[in-house]
Each structure stands twice: as C-alpha cells, then as structure tokens.
Amino acid sequence: MARDHLHVVMLPGPTFGHLIPFFQLSVALAKAGIHVSFVSTPGNIQRLPKLPPNLATLINMVEFPLPSLGNDLLPEGAEATIDVPVEKADYIKAAYDRLQYPISQFIAEQLPDWIIIDFSGHWAVEIAQNYNIGLVYFSVFSAATAIFFGHPPDYYFVGEHQKKAWPSPESMTKPPKWVSFPSSVAYRGYEAIGLHAGVYAENASGISDAARFTEVLRACKALAIRSCREFEGEYLSLHEKLMGKPVIPVGLLPQERHGVIGSDSSWKMIFEWLDKQEPKKPFWAIDDADSLPLGFIDITSGKGMVCMSWVPQMEILAHPSIGGSLFHSGWGSAIEMLQFGHCLVVLPFIYDQPLNARLFVEKGLAVEVERGEDGSFSRDGIAKAVRLFMVSKEGDKFKARVREAAAIFRDENLHQMCYIGHFVEYLKHGMEEGFAC
C-alpha cells in the first residue's frame, strides 16, 4: 500500500565522509516532505551544518551518547574516526556498535516506515527484522567503487565455506572480471596491500568490514547510491544487474553554498585574503602545523595561506580566485569541486580515494600526481600535474570536460526533483518503477 506520510530513520556511521552525505540526503528527503530522524552522537551532530529553518519541523536530530569502551581505548570526546589516529579507528566502530540497544528501543517506540543505514551499522539488520521495517543501504561511494566491490554479497564475507571477492592484494590491481566494459578503476600495488587487510581482517570491533557489508547487502530491500546516470550510467546499470535488487541513484546531493562546517573567524580571515588575490592564483590550506616542513610558512609568506582548522570549503570553492584543487580524491569533495567547475589534481591515499582518482582520470576530468611503485611522490610531480591542468595548453581539453561535468554536478533540479523524487516514490510505494528524467 502506498504511504503518503513517511517517517525515515537515518543511521550514518561514525565517519564524517559518511555523516555529511547522510545529512545531505536527510535534507533532500525533507524537502520532498519526508519526516526524518537523524541518529548520531551529540558531538557529531554539533559539528554538522545547521538545519535549514524551513525544514526544522521535518528533521529530528536524535542524540545518543557514544558508549565507553573503558581502559582509555578512546580519548575523551572522540566520537568519529576523525578524532583518533587511523590505528584507533576500529575502536570508534566498536563503541558505535554498542549503540544497538538504545537505538533498538528508539525504533520500537517510533516504528518508522524505513531505516536507511550505512554499511557499518550491520546490527540494524536485526532491528529492522524484529519490527518488520523496510531497510535501505545508502552507499556514499561512487558507483565505480561500488562495482569494484560489487560481486554478489556472498563473496564479501570471510567464512569457512565462502570465498573472498578479492583473494589477495594483487588481485585488486586489475578491474574486476565482472565489469563488462573497458575500465581503469583499480588499485595500485602499494594501495592494495593495506586495503585488502583492512577489508577482510577481523579488527578491534570484532568483525571485518567485509562481513558488515555482506550482512547489510543481503538484508536490504534496495540500495540507494550517491550518483547519477549522467555521470556513471554504465556502472549503475551493472551494479543493479549484479545485486539483483533495486539500485537507486539519489543524485549527487550537491551541497548548498551556505551552512558548511567552519568558524566565523576562519571564514572572515580566508575571504579577506582571497579578495586581495588575482583570479586563479594558488591557494594553500593545511590542517596540521606539525606536518609543515621547516621554514614553510616563511617561504610561502605572501603567496598563500595556512589554515589549522575546519574552513568553509563551499564558500572557498565558490570564490572566483579558485581555479583548481589538489586533493585526495574523496567522493564528497570531488562532487563539491566539480559543482563549481574546478580542475582536479588528485593525490589519493586510502579507502575509495584511489578508485575515484582512476574514475576521474578515465572521464578526462583529472590529472593524477605521478607516484613510484612504493607510492612515493615528489614536489616536482605535484608541480608537473598542477601546471599541466592549470597552465599548459594541454589542460584546455580537461577544462572543457570539467565545464561540461559542472553542468551536471550543479543541476539542483536534476538531483532533487528527478533523483530524489524517484527515490521518494520508491519509499512510498515499496517498488521501483521505470526510471526517466
């Protein structure tokens, strides 16, 4: 039976690369008239953008304190992976898993129509089944990344009678055999080693990420994915074919210019500096002062700016002095940069970043910094990539493609009315109908 007044509970994982798109999807659903309960911890919710005033009655920010693990495994106030070193990120997951009981009580009281979860919240599968509530997995990754790990779910899990989709790090250095069209989306050798162990090894949380993915993908009724057919149509079509269940693109969720993370003081300081610059001059932003080489600030004085905390990235990207970005190739950041038609110089490091980098290079939208077989790179390599895109005549063809992509990435009507509209229809009717925009 169709439902006109829907209540959806959002359960993002404790990572800001996931919290932000879950928040953006919540806003998009609320604009379509859906009531949303966004569930996270107090510290994480406080660091999210402010809710649009006109949507405050449709989005309920629900706070649950992050349970303690004891033994000083996590520093005080740590609630997201950004708050701890990489080697302690699994303890954040372990603490997050302990939210299962209070969230189960909340679900029992609210009885929402749907629960939309991250892969890390595998325990929500049992909650949804106990209360007969529809479950949707929201993938914050690109469709190309999803395809790379997109073989039927049985192949994710590490078990006695099951096999891995990727039996070794070396196997991850080529596009998967189930991709039926030319693709360069794969890991390099130095990237695959750590990634393979990170996906399949049982970690401090007591369960591997592969097992989390498997449980969620098996149980969900549909997959929602932050992508669009205009950019990744071939990957989206294959993903649905492999999964055997609806794979629904919710659009790129382009973020509005206002309401991003940042302090008033940093906003004022940055724009006072930017307003003095000639268009397209370089801009530098570095978070950790300890990572700066000796004398860096003196050498670059008058040529750039060093920022030590959160900055209003969307406002910066919208400024006419910005012409391109050197970044790690995270999916969310790339969407923001292409929204403003910026040149992409990519230097990926972890997780899905290398796959995104190969995708953007494949699409002719990025230049990747050259690296050695061990992953090393030099300042000369960075300078070469930046000059190619920003200065050389060869960069003109890239800029033309970027402008074409920007028209797609910034099209709010396409992403809100078409993609979110289609997703809302699925949530209301419980079935996927023909897709057309």
C-alpha positions in Angstrom: 0.0 0.0 0.0 1.3 3.5 -0.9 2.3 5.7 2.1 2.0 9.4 1.8 3.3 10.4 5.2 6.6 8.7 5.7 9.0 8.6 8.6 12.6 7.5 7.8 15.3 6.9 10.4 18.9 7.6 9.2 21.7 5.7 10.8 25.1 7.0 9.4 28.4 5.5 10.5 30.8 7.5 12.8 32.8 9.0 9.9 32.3 12.5 8.6 32.8 11.3 5.0 29.5 9.4 5.7 27.8 11.7 8.2 27.8 14.6 5.8 26.1 12.8 2.8 23.6 11.2 5.2 22.8 14.7 6.4 22.5 15.9 2.9 20.2 13.1 2.0 18.1 13.9 5.0 17.7 17.5 3.9 16.8 16.3 0.4 14.2 13.9 1.7 12.8 16.6 4.0 12.4 19.0 1.0 10.3 16.3 -0.5 8.0 16.2 2.6 9.5 13.1 4.3 9.9 13.2 8.1 13.4 12.2 9.1 15.0 11.2 12.3 18.8 11.6 12.0 20.5 9.5 14.7 24.1 10.0 15.8 26.1 11.1 18.9 26.0 14.6 20.4 29.5 15.6 19.3 29.0 14.5 15.7 25.6 16.3 15.4 27.0 19.5 16.8 29.6 19.5 14.0 27.1 19.1 11.2 25.8 22.0 9.2 22.8 23.9 10.7 19.4 22.7 9.6 17.6 25.0 7.1 15.0 26.7 9.3 12.1 25.8 6.9 13.0 22.1 7.4 13.4 22.1 11.2 10.0 20.5 11.8 10.7 17.7 9.3 14.2 16.7 10.6 14.6 15.5 14.1 18.3 15.3 15.2 18.4 12.4 17.7 21.4 12.2 20.0 22.7 9.1 21.8 25.9 9.3 23.8 28.7 7.1 22.4 29.2 4.2 24.9 32.5 4.0 26.6 34.9 1.1 25.9 36.8 1.6 29.1 40.6 1.1 29.5 41.2 4.5 27.9 40.9 3.0 24.4 39.5 6.2 23.1 40.4 9.8 24.1 37.7 11.8 25.9 35.3 13.4 23.4 36.2 11.1 20.5 33.0 10.3 18.6 34.2 10.0 15.0 37.1 8.5 13.2 38.5 12.0 12.5 39.0 12.3 16.3 41.5 9.5 16.5 44.6 8.2 14.8 44.0 5.7 12.0 45.1 2.8 14.1 42.3 3.5 16.6 39.5 4.0 14.1 38.3 0.4 14.8 37.7 1.3 18.4 35.3 4.0 17.2 33.4 1.3 15.3 33.4 -0.9 18.4 31.9 1.9 20.5 29.4 2.7 17.8 28.2 -1.0 17.7 27.2 -0.6 21.4 24.5 1.9 20.3 22.5 -1.1 19.1 20.4 -1.4 22.2 19.4 2.3 22.7 18.7 2.7 19.0 16.6 -0.5 19.1 14.5 1.0 21.8 14.1 4.2 19.8 13.0 2.2 16.8 10.5 0.2 18.9 9.0 3.5 20.1 8.9 5.3 16.7 8.2 2.4 14.4 9.3 4.3 11.3 8.5 3.2 7.7 12.1 2.8 6.7 15.6 2.6 8.2 18.4 3.9 6.0 21.8 2.6 7.1 25.5 2.8 6.5 27.4 -0.5 6.0 29.0 -0.1 9.4 25.5 -0.4 11.1 25.1 -4.1 10.3 23.4 -4.6 13.6 20.4 -2.6 12.4 19.5 -5.5 10.2 18.3 -7.4 13.2 16.4 -4.3 14.4 14.6 -3.9 11.1 13.7 -7.6 11.0 12.4 -7.6 14.6 10.0 -4.8 13.9 9.2 -5.6 10.2 10.6 -2.3 8.9 12.0 -1.8 5.4 15.8 -1.5 5.2 17.8 0.5 2.6 21.5 0.6 2.4 22.8 4.1 1.4 26.2 3.9 -0.3 28.1 7.2 0.0 30.6 5.9 -2.5 30.8 6.3 -6.3 29.1 3.7 -8.4 32.5 2.7 -9.8 33.7 2.0 -6.3 30.5 0.0 -5.5 31.1 -2.0 -8.7 34.6 -2.8 -7.7 33.3 -4.5 -4.6 30.0 -5.3 -6.4 30.0 -9.0 -6.8 27.1 -10.8 -5.2 27.2 -10.4 -1.4 28.3 -14.0 -0.7 31.7 -13.1 -2.0 32.3 -10.4 0.6 32.3 -12.5 3.7 35.3 -14.4 5.0 33.9 -17.8 6.2 34.7 -21.4 6.1 32.6 -22.2 3.0 32.7 -18.8 1.3 35.4 -17.1 -0.7 36.6 -13.6 -0.9 35.8 -11.4 -3.9 39.5 -10.5 -3.8 41.7 -13.4 -2.7 44.9 -11.4 -2.5 46.1 -7.8 -2.7 47.5 -8.5 -6.2 44.0 -9.4 -7.4 42.8 -5.9 -6.6 45.3 -4.3 -9.1 43.1 -5.0 -12.1 39.5 -4.1 -12.9 37.1 -6.9 -11.7 36.2 -9.6 -14.1 32.5 -8.9 -13.8 32.9 -5.4 -15.3 31.8 -5.9 -18.9 33.1 -2.7 -20.4 36.6 -1.0 -20.5 37.5 0.4 -17.1 40.7 1.5 -15.4 39.2 1.6 -12.0 41.5 -0.5 -9.8 44.1 -0.2 -7.1 47.9 0.1 -7.5 50.0 -2.5 -5.7 51.1 -0.2 -2.8 47.4 0.8 -2.3 46.0 -2.8 -2.4 48.2 -4.2 0.4 46.7 -2.2 3.3 43.3 -2.0 1.8 43.0 -5.8 1.4 43.8 -6.3 5.1 41.5 -3.5 6.2 38.5 -5.0 4.4 38.9 -8.7 5.3 40.7 -8.8 8.6 38.6 -9.0 11.8 39.5 -5.8 13.6 39.3 -4.4 17.1 35.5 -4.1 16.7 35.3 -7.9 16.4 34.0 -8.0 12.8 35.6 -7.2 9.5 34.3 -4.5 7.2 33.6 -7.2 4.6 31.3 -9.0 7.0 29.5 -5.8 7.8 28.9 -5.2 4.1 27.7 -8.7 3.5 25.1 -8.7 6.2 23.7 -5.3 5.1 23.7 -6.1 1.4 21.9 -9.4 1.9 19.2 -7.9 4.1 18.4 -4.6 2.5 15.4 -4.3 0.2 17.2 -1.7 -2.0 20.5 0.2 -2.4 20.5 3.9 -2.6 23.7 5.3 -4.0 25.1 8.9 -4.3 25.5 9.0 -8.0 23.6 9.8 -11.2 23.2 8.1 -14.6 24.5 11.2 -16.5 27.9 10.6 -15.0 28.1 6.9 -14.1 25.3 5.3 -16.1 27.3 2.2 -17.2 28.5 1.5 -13.6 25.0 2.0 -12.1 23.3 -0.4 -14.6 25.9 -3.1 -14.0 25.6 -2.7 -10.2 21.9 -3.3 -10.3 22.4 -6.4 -12.5 24.9 -7.8 -10.1 22.9 -7.1 -7.0 19.6 -8.5 -8.2 17.7 -5.9 -6.3 16.9 -2.2 -6.9 20.0 0.1 -7.0 18.5 3.6 -6.9 20.7 6.6 -7.6 19.7 9.5 -5.3 21.7 12.0 -7.3 24.9 13.7 -6.3 23.3 15.7 -3.4 25.0 18.9 -4.4 25.5 20.9 -1.2 24.1 24.4 -0.8 26.7 27.1 -0.6 25.8 28.1 3.0 25.8 26.0 6.1 29.1 24.2 5.8 31.5 23.4 8.6 33.7 26.3 9.6 34.1 29.1 12.2 33.2 32.7 11.7 36.8 33.8 12.4 38.3 31.4 9.8 35.6 32.5 7.2 36.4 36.2 7.7 40.2 35.6 7.6 40.2 33.5 4.5 37.9 35.8 2.5 39.8 38.9 3.4 42.9 37.2 2.0 41.1 35.8 -1.1 39.5 39.1 -2.0 43.0 40.6 -2.4 44.1 37.9 -4.9 44.1 37.9 -8.6 41.7 35.3 -10.1 43.1 31.8 -10.4 46.2 32.3 -8.2 47.1 29.3 -6.0 45.5 28.8 -2.6 47.0 26.6 0.1 45.3 25.1 3.1 46.9 22.7 5.6 45.3 21.4 8.8 48.3 20.1 10.8 51.1 22.6 11.6 53.4 19.7 12.6 53.2 18.4 9.0 54.7 21.5 7.6 58.4 21.4 6.6 60.8 23.7 8.5 60.6 27.2 7.1 57.5 26.5 5.0 55.5 29.4 6.4 58.3 31.9 5.9 59.0 30.7 2.3 55.3 30.9 1.3 54.6 34.2 3.2 52.6 36.4 0.9 52.0 33.6 -1.6 49.3 31.6 0.2 47.6 30.8 3.5 47.9 28.0 6.0 44.7 27.1 7.9 44.9 25.0 11.0 41.2 24.0 11.5 37.9 23.5 9.7 37.4 26.0 6.9 34.2 26.9 4.9 35.1 24.8 1.9 32.0 25.5 -0.2 32.4 29.3 0.2 36.1 28.9 -0.8 35.3 26.8 -3.8 32.7 29.4 -4.9 35.2 32.2 -4.8 36.4 33.5 -8.2 40.1 33.3 -7.2 39.9 29.5 -7.1 40.5 27.7 -10.4 41.5 24.2 -9.3 42.2 21.9 -6.3 44.9 19.4 -5.3 43.1 16.9 -3.1 42.8 13.2 -2.0 40.0 12.4 -4.4 37.3 11.7 -1.8 33.9 11.4 -3.5 32.2 14.1 -1.5 35.0 16.6 -2.0 35.1 15.9 -5.7 31.4 16.5 -6.1 31.8 19.8 -4.4 34.7 20.8 -6.6 33.1 19.8 -9.9 29.9 21.6 -8.8 31.9 24.8 -9.2 33.8 23.6 -12.3 37.2 23.3 -10.7 40.2 21.5 -12.2 41.0 18.3 -10.3 44.6 17.3 -9.4 44.3 14.1 -7.5 46.7 12.5 -4.9 44.7 9.6 -3.4 45.8 7.8 -0.2 43.3 5.4 1.3 39.9 3.6 1.1 37.9 4.5 -2.1 40.1 7.5 -3.0 42.3 5.6 -5.5 39.3 4.2 -7.3 37.7 7.7 -7.5 41.0 9.1 -8.9 41.1 6.4 -11.6 37.5 7.2 -12.5 38.0 10.9 -12.8 41.1 10.4 -14.9 39.1 7.9 -17.0 36.4 10.5 -17.6 39.0 13.1 -18.6 38.3 15.3 -15.5 41.5 14.9 -13.5 45.3 14.6 -13.6 46.8 12.2 -11.1 50.1 13.0 -9.5 52.8 10.6 -10.6 54.0 8.1 -7.9 56.6 5.5 -7.6 55.9 1.8 -7.2 56.2 2.2 -3.5 53.7 5.1 -3.5 56.3 7.8 -3.1 55.8 11.2 -4.8 57.7 14.4 -5.0 57.1 18.1 -5.2 58.2 18.1 -8.8 55.5 15.5 -9.6 52.9 17.7 -7.9 54.1 20.8 -9.7 54.0 19.0 -13.0 50.4 17.9 -12.5 49.2 21.3 -11.4 51.0 23.0 -14.3 49.5 20.6 -16.8 46.0 21.3 -15.7 46.2 25.0 -14.8 48.8 26.5 -17.2 49.6 24.3 -20.2 47.6 24.3 -23.5 47.0 20.6 -23.0 45.0 21.5 -19.9 42.4 23.3 -22.1 40.8 20.0 -23.1 40.5 19.0 -19.5 38.9 22.3 -18.6 36.3 21.9 -21.3 35.3 18.5 -19.9 35.2 19.9 -16.4 32.8 22.6 -17.6 30.5 20.0 -19.1 30.6 17.9 -15.9 29.9 21.0 -13.8 26.6 21.5 -15.7 25.6 18.0 -14.4 27.0 18.3 -10.9 25.4 21.6 -10.1 22.0 20.9 -11.6 19.9 21.1 -8.4 16.7 20.4 -10.3 18.1 17.2 -11.8 19.3 15.9 -8.4 16.4 17.0 -6.2 13.3 16.8 -8.5 14.4 13.8 -10.6 16.6 11.6 -8.5 15.3 12.3 -5.0 11.8 12.4 -6.4 12.3 8.9 -7.9 13.7 7.6 -4.5 10.8 9.1 -2.6 8.4 7.3 -5.0 10.2 4.1 -4.1 9.9 4.7 -0.4 6.2 5.4 -0.8 5.2 2.5 -3.0 7.8 -0.1 -2.0 8.6 -0.9 -5.6 10.8 0.5 -8.3 9.1 1.8 -11.4 10.6 2.8 -14.7 13.3 5.5 -14.3 13.3 8.5 -16.5 14.5 12.1 -16.1 
